Coordinates of C-alpha atoms in Angstrom, one line a residue:
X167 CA -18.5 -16.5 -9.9
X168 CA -15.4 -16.9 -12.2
X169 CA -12.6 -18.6 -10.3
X170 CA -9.8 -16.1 -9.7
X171 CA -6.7 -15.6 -11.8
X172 CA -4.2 -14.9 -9.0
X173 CA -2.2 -17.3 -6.9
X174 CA -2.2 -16.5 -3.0
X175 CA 0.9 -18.2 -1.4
X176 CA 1.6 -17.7 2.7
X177 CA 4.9 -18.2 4.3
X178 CA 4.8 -17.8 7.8
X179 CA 8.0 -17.9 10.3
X180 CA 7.2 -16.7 13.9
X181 CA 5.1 -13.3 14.2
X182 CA 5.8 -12.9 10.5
X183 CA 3.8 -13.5 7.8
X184 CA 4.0 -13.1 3.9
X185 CA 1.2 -13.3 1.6
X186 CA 2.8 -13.5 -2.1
X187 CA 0.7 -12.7 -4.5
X188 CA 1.4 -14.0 -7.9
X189 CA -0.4 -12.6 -11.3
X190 CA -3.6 -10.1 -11.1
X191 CA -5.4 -9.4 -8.1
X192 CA -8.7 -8.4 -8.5
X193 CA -12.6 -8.5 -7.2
X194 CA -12.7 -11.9 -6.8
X195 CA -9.2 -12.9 -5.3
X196 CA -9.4 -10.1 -2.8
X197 CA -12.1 -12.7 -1.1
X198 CA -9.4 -14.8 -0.6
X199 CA -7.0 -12.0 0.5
X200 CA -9.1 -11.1 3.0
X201 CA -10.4 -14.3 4.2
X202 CA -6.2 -15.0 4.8
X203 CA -5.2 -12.0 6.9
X204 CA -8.5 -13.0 8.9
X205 CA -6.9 -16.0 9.6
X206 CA -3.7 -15.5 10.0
X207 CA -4.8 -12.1 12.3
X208 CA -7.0 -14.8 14.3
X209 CA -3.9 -17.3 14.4
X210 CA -1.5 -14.0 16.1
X211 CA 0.4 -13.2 13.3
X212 CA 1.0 -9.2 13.8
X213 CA 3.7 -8.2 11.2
X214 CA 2.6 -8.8 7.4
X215 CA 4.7 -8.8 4.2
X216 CA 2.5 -8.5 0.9
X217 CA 5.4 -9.7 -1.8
X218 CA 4.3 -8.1 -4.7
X219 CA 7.1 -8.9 -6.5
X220 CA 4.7 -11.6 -9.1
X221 CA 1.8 -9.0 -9.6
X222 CA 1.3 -7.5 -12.4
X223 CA -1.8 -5.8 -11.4
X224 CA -4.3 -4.7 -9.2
X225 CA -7.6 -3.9 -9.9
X226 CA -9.6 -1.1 -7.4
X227 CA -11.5 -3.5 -5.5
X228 CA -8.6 -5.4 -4.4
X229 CA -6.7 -2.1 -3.5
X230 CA -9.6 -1.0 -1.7
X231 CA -9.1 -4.3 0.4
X232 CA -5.3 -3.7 0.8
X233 CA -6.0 -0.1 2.4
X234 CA -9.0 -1.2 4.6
X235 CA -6.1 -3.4 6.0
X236 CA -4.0 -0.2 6.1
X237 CA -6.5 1.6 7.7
X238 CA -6.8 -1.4 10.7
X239 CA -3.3 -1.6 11.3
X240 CA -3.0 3.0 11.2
X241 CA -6.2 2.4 13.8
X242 CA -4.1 -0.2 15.9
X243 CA -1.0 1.9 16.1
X244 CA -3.5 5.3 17.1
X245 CA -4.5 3.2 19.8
X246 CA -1.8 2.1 21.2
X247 CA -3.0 -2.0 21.1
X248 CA -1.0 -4.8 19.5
X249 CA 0.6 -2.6 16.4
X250 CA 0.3 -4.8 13.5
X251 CA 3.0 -4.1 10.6
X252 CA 2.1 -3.9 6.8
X253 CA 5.0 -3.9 4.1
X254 CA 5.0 -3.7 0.6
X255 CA 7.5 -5.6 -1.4
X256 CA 8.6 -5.1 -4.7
X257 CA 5.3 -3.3 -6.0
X258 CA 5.7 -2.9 -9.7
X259 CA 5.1 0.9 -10.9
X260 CA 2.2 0.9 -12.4
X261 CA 0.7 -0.5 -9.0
X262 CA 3.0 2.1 -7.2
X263 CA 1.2 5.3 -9.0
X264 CA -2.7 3.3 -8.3
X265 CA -1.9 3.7 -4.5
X266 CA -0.2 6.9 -4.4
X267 CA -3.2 8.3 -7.1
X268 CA -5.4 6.5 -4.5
X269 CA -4.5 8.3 -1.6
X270 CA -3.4 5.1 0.5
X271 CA 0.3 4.8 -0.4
X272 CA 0.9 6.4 3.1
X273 CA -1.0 3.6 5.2
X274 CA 2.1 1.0 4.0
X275 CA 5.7 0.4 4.0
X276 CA 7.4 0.1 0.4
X277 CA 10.3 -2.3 0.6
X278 CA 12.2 -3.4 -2.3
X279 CA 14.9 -6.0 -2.7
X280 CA 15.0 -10.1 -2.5
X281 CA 13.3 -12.1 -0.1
X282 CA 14.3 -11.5 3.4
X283 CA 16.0 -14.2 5.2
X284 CA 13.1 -14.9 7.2
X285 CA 10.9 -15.4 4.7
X286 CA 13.3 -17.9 2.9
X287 CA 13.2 -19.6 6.7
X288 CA 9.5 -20.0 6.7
X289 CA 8.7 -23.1 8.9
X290 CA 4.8 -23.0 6.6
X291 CA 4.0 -22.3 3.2
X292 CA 0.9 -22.7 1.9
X293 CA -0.9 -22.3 -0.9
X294 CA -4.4 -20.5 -0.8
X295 CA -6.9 -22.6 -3.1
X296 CA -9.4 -20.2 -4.8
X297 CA -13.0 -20.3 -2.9
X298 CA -16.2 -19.8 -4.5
X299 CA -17.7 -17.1 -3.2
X300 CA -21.5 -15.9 -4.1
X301 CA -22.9 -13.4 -6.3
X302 CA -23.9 -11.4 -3.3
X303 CA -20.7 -12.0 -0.9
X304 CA -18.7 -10.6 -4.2
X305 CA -20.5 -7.8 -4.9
X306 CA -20.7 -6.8 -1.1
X307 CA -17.0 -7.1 -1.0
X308 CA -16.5 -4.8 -4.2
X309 CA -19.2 -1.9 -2.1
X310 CA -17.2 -2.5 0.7
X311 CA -13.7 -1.9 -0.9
X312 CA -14.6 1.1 -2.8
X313 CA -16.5 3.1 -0.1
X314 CA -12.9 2.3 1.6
X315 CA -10.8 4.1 -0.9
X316 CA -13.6 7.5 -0.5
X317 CA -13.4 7.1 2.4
X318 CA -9.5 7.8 2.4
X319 CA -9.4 10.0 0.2
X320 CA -12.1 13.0 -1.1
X321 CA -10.5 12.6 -4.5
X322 CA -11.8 8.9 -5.3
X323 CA -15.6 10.2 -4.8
X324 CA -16.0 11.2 -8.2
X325 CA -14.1 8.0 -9.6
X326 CA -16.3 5.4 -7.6
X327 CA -19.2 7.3 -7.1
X328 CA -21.4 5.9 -9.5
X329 CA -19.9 2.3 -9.3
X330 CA -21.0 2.4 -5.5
X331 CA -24.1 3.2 -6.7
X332 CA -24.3 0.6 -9.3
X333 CA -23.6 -2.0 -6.9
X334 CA -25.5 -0.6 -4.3
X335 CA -28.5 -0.8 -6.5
X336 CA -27.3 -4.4 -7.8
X337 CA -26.8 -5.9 -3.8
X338 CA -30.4 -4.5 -3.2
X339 CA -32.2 -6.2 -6.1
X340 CA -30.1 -9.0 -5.4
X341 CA -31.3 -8.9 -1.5
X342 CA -34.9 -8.4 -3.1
X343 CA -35.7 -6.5 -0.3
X344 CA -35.9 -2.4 0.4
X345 CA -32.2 -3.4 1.9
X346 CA -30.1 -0.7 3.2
X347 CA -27.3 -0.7 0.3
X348 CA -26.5 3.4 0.3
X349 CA -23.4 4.3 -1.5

């Protein structure tokens, strides 16, 4: 697959971590999103600050990956375990309508404004190198993502509806197999 045209940068300062996210996120950097807040999730980092102040755009794939980590963190909070955070920063408009057209602005917290003092304290900052993910790890992702955003909202069936399909179909000939890929 095509290496991705976004740059993933993490700051992290006590519980706090911040994913900026520089240029366009799409299909294949929301791979690398995902793998990230894994980690950093895995490492005990509970409050998250998605700095959006560098992207220009998000395609529906990544968005889909953004509110499936809403949706965790709403699911957290409804049951009363470790309540993760999820803020917003600085989301240009255009990506401000997509998640309120979406259905999933409600699952964040917009912020706006420079970079909180905490973040400028960071004691790490790293720099998320691009992995090379598989045809079938890409296209599982995109399935996974979209199903996400019908699943929020009744109103994105008839937008993804036959692009589930389509990559439903796709994973199954790509499995080779009478594989359970349903939109």
């Amino acid at each position: 697959m095509t290496t991705s045209p976004v740059q993933l940068l993490v700051f992290v300062s006590d519980q706090l971590a911040c994913i900026k996210i520089k240029g366009r996120a799409n299909f294949t950097s929301s791979i690398d999103f995902k793998t990230v807040i894994e980690e950093l999730v895995a490492r005990g980092f509970t409050c998250f600050v998605i700095d959006l102040t560098d992207c220009v755009l998000m395609d529906s794939t990544f968005l889909g990956v953004l509110a499936g980590l809403g949706l965790k963190t709403a699911a957290a909070k409804n049951l009363d375990t470790q309540a993760h955070t999820i803020e917003l920063m600085n989301p240009n408009p255009r990506i401000a309508e997509l998640l309120e057209n979406l259905g999933v602005l409600h699952l964040f917290t917009i912020i706006s404004g420079p970079t909180p003092q905490t973040l400028a304290d960071a004691t790490e900052q790293t720099i998320v190198p691009p992995a090379s993910a598989t045809r079938e790890e890409v296209i599982t992702n995109c399935l996974e993502a979209h199903r996400v955003l019908m699943s929020i909202d009744p109103g994105n069936v008839p937008k993804f509806k036959e692009v589930t399909q389509f990559l439903a179909e796709d994973l199954k000939r790509l499995r080779g197999n009478g594989g359970e890929a349903q939109p």
